[in-house]
Every structure is written in structure tokens, then in C-alpha cells.
C-alpha positions as protocol buffer text, in pm:
chain_id: "A"
residue {
  index: 1
  type: MET
  ca { x: -579 y: -848 z: -925 }
}
residue {
  index: 2
  type: ASN
  ca { x: -377 y: -735 z: -627 }
}
residue {
  index: 3
  type: LEU
  ca { x: -495 y: -464 z: -391 }
}
residue {
  index: 4
  type: LYS
  ca { x: -270 y: -193 z: -532 }
}
residue {
  index: 5
  type: GLN
  ca { x: -402 y: -244 z: -886 }
}
residue {
  index: 6
  type: GLU
  ca { x: -760 y: -264 z: -764 }
}
residue {
  index: 7
  type: LEU
  ca { x: -719 y: 59 z: -569 }
}
residue {
  index: 8
  type: GLN
  ca { x: -573 y: 231 z: -875 }
}
residue {
  index: 9
  type: THR
  ca { x: -861 y: 110 z: -1094 }
}
residue {
  index: 10
  type: LEU
  ca { x: -1119 y: 229 z: -841 }
}
residue {
  index: 11
  type: ASN
  ca { x: -953 y: 571 z: -813 }
}
residue {
  index: 12
  type: ASP
  ca { x: -952 y: 602 z: -1192 }
}
residue {
  index: 13
  type: LYS
  ca { x: -1324 y: 520 z: -1206 }
}
residue {
  index: 14
  type: LEU
  ca { x: -1394 y: 768 z: -926 }
}
residue {
  index: 15
  type: ASP
  ca { x: -1209 y: 1042 z: -1113 }
}
residue {
  index: 16
  type: ARG
  ca { x: -1400 y: 961 z: -1433 }
}
residue {
  index: 17
  type: PHE
  ca { x: -1735 y: 971 z: -1252 }
}
residue {
  index: 18
  type: ARG
  ca { x: -1651 y: 1303 z: -1087 }
}
residue {
  index: 19
  type: ARG
  ca { x: -1572 y: 1457 z: -1426 }
}
residue {
  index: 20
  type: LYS
  ca { x: -1898 y: 1322 z: -1570 }
}
residue {
  index: 21
  type: LEU
  ca { x: -2087 y: 1455 z: -1267 }
}
residue {
  index: 22
  type: ALA
  ca { x: -1941 y: 1800 z: -1321 }
}
residue {
  index: 23
  type: ALA
  ca { x: -2046 y: 1789 z: -1686 }
}
residue {
  index: 24
  type: ALA
  ca { x: -2398 y: 1674 z: -1592 }
}
residue {
  index: 25
  type: GLU
  ca { x: -2427 y: 1955 z: -1335 }
}
residue {
  index: 26
  type: LYS
  ca { x: -2319 y: 2203 z: -1600 }
}
residue {
  index: 27
  type: ARG
  ca { x: -2594 y: 2071 z: -1830 }
}
residue {
  index: 28
  type: GLY
  ca { x: -2848 y: 2061 z: -1546 }
}
residue {
  index: 29
  type: ASP
  ca { x: -2951 y: 1695 z: -1594 }
}
residue {
  index: 30
  type: PRO
  ca { x: -3095 y: 1583 z: -1256 }
}
residue {
  index: 31
  type: THR
  ca { x: -3133 y: 1208 z: -1331 }
}
residue {
  index: 32
  type: VAL
  ca { x: -2773 y: 1174 z: -1447 }
}
residue {
  index: 33
  type: ILE
  ca { x: -2651 y: 1384 z: -1151 }
}
residue {
  index: 34
  type: MET
  ca { x: -2831 y: 1152 z: -907 }
}
residue {
  index: 35
  type: GLN
  ca { x: -2691 y: 842 z: -1080 }
}
residue {
  index: 36
  type: PHE
  ca { x: -2332 y: 965 z: -1065 }
}
residue {
  index: 37
  type: LYS
  ca { x: -2366 y: 1074 z: -702 }
}
residue {
  index: 38
  type: GLN
  ca { x: -2477 y: 719 z: -616 }
}
residue {
  index: 39
  type: GLU
  ca { x: -2188 y: 572 z: -817 }
}
residue {
  index: 40
  type: ILE
  ca { x: -1939 y: 802 z: -644 }
}
residue {
  index: 41
  type: ALA
  ca { x: -2074 y: 707 z: -300 }
}
residue {
  index: 42
  type: ALA
  ca { x: -2046 y: 335 z: -380 }
}
residue {
  index: 43
  type: LEU
  ca { x: -1692 y: 374 z: -516 }
}
residue {
  index: 44
  type: THR
  ca { x: -1582 y: 579 z: -215 }
}
residue {
  index: 45
  type: LYS
  ca { x: -1710 y: 306 z: 16 }
}
residue {
  index: 46
  type: ARG
  ca { x: -1528 y: 36 z: -186 }
}
residue {
  index: 47
  type: ILE
  ca { x: -1203 y: 239 z: -186 }
}
residue {
  index: 48
  type: SER
  ca { x: -1211 y: 274 z: 192 }
}
residue {
  index: 49
  type: SER
  ca { x: -1272 y: -100 z: 221 }
}
residue {
  index: 50
  type: VAL
  ca { x: -972 y: -181 z: 0 }
}
residue {
  index: 51
  type: LYS
  ca { x: -752 y: 63 z: 194 }
}
residue {
  index: 52
  type: GLY
  ca { x: -856 y: -103 z: 519 }
}
residue {
  index: 53
  type: GLN
  ca { x: -775 y: -444 z: 375 }
}
residue {
  index: 54
  type: GLN
  ca { x: -436 y: -314 z: 260 }
}
residue {
  index: 55
  type: THR
  ca { x: -364 y: -180 z: 610 }
}
residue {
  index: 56
  type: ARG
  ca { x: -457 y: -514 z: 767 }
}
residue {
  index: 57
  type: GLU
  ca { x: -221 y: -698 z: 532 }
}
residue {
  index: 58
  type: LEU
  ca { x: 64 y: -459 z: 614 }
}
residue {
  index: 59
  type: SER
  ca { x: 2 y: -499 z: 986 }
}
residue {
  index: 60
  type: LYS
  ca { x: 2 y: -875 z: 950 }
}
residue {
  index: 61
  type: GLN
  ca { x: 325 y: -868 z: 749 }
}
residue {
  index: 62
  type: GLY
  ca { x: 482 y: -628 z: 1000 }
}
residue {
  index: 63
  type: SER
  ca { x: 396 y: -852 z: 1292 }
}
residue {
  index: 64
  type: THR
  ca { x: 551 y: -1156 z: 1123 }
}
residue {
  index: 65
  type: VAL
  ca { x: 869 y: -960 z: 1049 }
}
residue {
  index: 66
  type: THR
  ca { x: 897 y: -824 z: 1401 }
}
residue {
  index: 67
  type: GLY
  ca { x: 833 y: -1176 z: 1527 }
}
residue {
  index: 68
  type: LEU
  ca { x: 1174 y: -1281 z: 1397 }
}
residue {
  index: 69
  type: LYS
  ca { x: 1415 y: -1327 z: 1686 }
}
residue {
  index: 70
  type: PHE
  ca { x: 1694 y: -1092 z: 1578 }
}
residue {
  index: 71
  type: SER
  ca { x: 1699 y: -746 z: 1426 }
}
residue {
  index: 72
  type: ARG
  ca { x: 1957 y: -473 z: 1382 }
}
residue {
  index: 73
  type: VAL
  ca { x: 2027 y: -164 z: 1172 }
}
residue {
  index: 74
  type: LEU
  ca { x: 2232 y: -241 z: 862 }
}
residue {
  index: 75
  type: THR
  ca { x: 2560 y: -58 z: 802 }
}
residue {
  index: 76
  type: LYS
  ca { x: 2624 y: 135 z: 481 }
}
residue {
  index: 77
  type: ALA
  ca { x: 2868 y: -136 z: 366 }
}
residue {
  index: 78
  type: GLU
  ca { x: 2603 y: -406 z: 417 }
}
residue {
  index: 79
  type: GLN
  ca { x: 2346 y: -196 z: 233 }
}
residue {
  index: 80
  type: ALA
  ca { x: 2587 y: -149 z: -57 }
}
residue {
  index: 81
  type: ASP
  ca { x: 2640 y: -525 z: -99 }
}
residue {
  index: 82
  type: MET
  ca { x: 2290 y: -649 z: -20 }
}
residue {
  index: 83
  type: GLY
  ca { x: 2321 y: -959 z: -240 }
}
residue {
  index: 84
  type: LYS
  ca { x: 2619 y: -1090 z: -47 }
}
residue {
  index: 85
  type: LEU
  ca { x: 2444 y: -1022 z: 285 }
}
residue {
  index: 86
  type: LYS
  ca { x: 2125 y: -1201 z: 181 }
}
residue {
  index: 87
  type: LYS
  ca { x: 2323 y: -1503 z: 61 }
}
residue {
  index: 88
  type: SER
  ca { x: 2513 y: -1527 z: 389 }
}
residue {
  index: 89
  type: VAL
  ca { x: 2210 y: -1489 z: 620 }
}
residue {
  index: 90
  type: LYS
  ca { x: 1925 y: -1739 z: 578 }
}
residue {
  index: 91
  type: GLY
  ca { x: 1579 y: -1590 z: 613 }
}
residue {
  index: 92
  type: LEU
  ca { x: 1694 y: -1227 z: 618 }
}
residue {
  index: 93
  type: VAL
  ca { x: 1420 y: -969 z: 567 }
}
residue {
  index: 94
  type: VAL
  ca { x: 1538 y: -613 z: 497 }
}
residue {
  index: 95
  type: VAL
  ca { x: 1292 y: -330 z: 568 }
}
residue {
  index: 96
  type: HIS
  ca { x: 1355 y: 20 z: 434 }
}
residue {
  index: 97
  type: PRO
  ca { x: 1191 y: 311 z: 621 }
}
residue {
  index: 98
  type: MET
  ca { x: 1044 y: 461 z: 302 }
}
residue {
  index: 99
  type: THR
  ca { x: 845 y: 151 z: 205 }
}
residue {
  index: 100
  type: ALA
  ca { x: 487 y: 100 z: 317 }
}
residue {
  index: 101
  type: LEU
  ca { x: 597 y: -176 z: 554 }
}
residue {
  index: 102
  type: GLY
  ca { x: 870 y: 45 z: 699 }
}
residue {
  index: 103
  type: ARG
  ca { x: 629 y: 331 z: 758 }
}
residue {
  index: 104
  type: GLU
  ca { x: 380 y: 90 z: 915 }
}
residue {
  index: 105
  type: MET
  ca { x: 646 y: -47 z: 1150 }
}
residue {
  index: 106
  type: GLY
  ca { x: 777 y: 301 z: 1229 }
}
residue {
  index: 107
  type: ILE
  ca { x: 1143 y: 228 z: 1161 }
}
residue {
  index: 108
  type: LYS
  ca { x: 1385 y: 514 z: 1097 }
}
residue {
  index: 109
  type: GLN
  ca { x: 1683 y: 330 z: 942 }
}
residue {
  index: 110
  type: VAL
  ca { x: 1730 y: 34 z: 707 }
}
residue {
  index: 111
  type: THR
  ca { x: 1686 y: -266 z: 934 }
}
residue {
  index: 112
  type: GLY
  ca { x: 1747 y: -636 z: 887 }
}
residue {
  index: 113
  type: PHE
  ca { x: 1532 y: -899 z: 1057 }
}
residue {
  index: 114
  type: ALA
  ca { x: 1643 y: -1263 z: 1077 }
}
residue {
  index: 115
  type: PRO
  ca { x: 1569 y: -1576 z: 1278 }
}
residue {
  index: 116
  type: LYS
  ca { x: 1933 y: -1596 z: 1395 }
}
residue {
  index: 117
  type: GLU
  ca { x: 2195 y: -1335 z: 1483 }
}
residue {
  index: 118
  type: PHE
  ca { x: 2399 y: -1200 z: 1193 }
}
């Protein structure tokens, strides 16, 4: 299971436990309330751990991409025919500013990274 799926599953469980906690509080059942509070605390801790792991992976990926020797902003024509561009440039990595990697790297325009000038 990849991190994104695991994070989604954990958030779903957290939501379910919060709803059950609210129902238990409405009923006034102290043992069940305590149990769900412990479950929520454990899930919150696990979610923060997974988010940290996800951030580390993005940072690692960003550093490998920025480690490529050449980078430049792609023109609209190159963006329109991305298949042709990728076939002509070996090892090209295109980063869009709205992706997680693009936000992590802080880019503002669609940028291509490659080992050689293109």
C-alpha cells in the first residue's frame, strides 16, 4: 500500500472513530468514550508519521530532480506537444507547479529538468 492510500485509510478510520465517539458521548458511556479517545490519539500519531514520511520522500525526489544539470521553463508549444518533447530529450523530468513535487520545490511555471541542455 502506498503512502497516499494508507493516509486515506487512516483518515477514514479517524473520521469513523470520531463519529462513534460523538455517539458514545451522547449516550454517556464512559468506557467506550475512553476507548475511542485512545484510538483517535493513536491514529492521529500514525497520520502525522505518514505525513512526515511523505514529506521526506518528496524532498528526496525534489533533490534528485534539482540535481540534474540543466533546467528551464517550458514554452506553451512544448507543453502542448509533451510527447514529442519527451521523445527528443533523454531523461527529461517535467515538474508542474500544482503537483506536490512542484509545490515542494517552489516552482512557479512548468519546468523541465534534464541531464543535458535541450
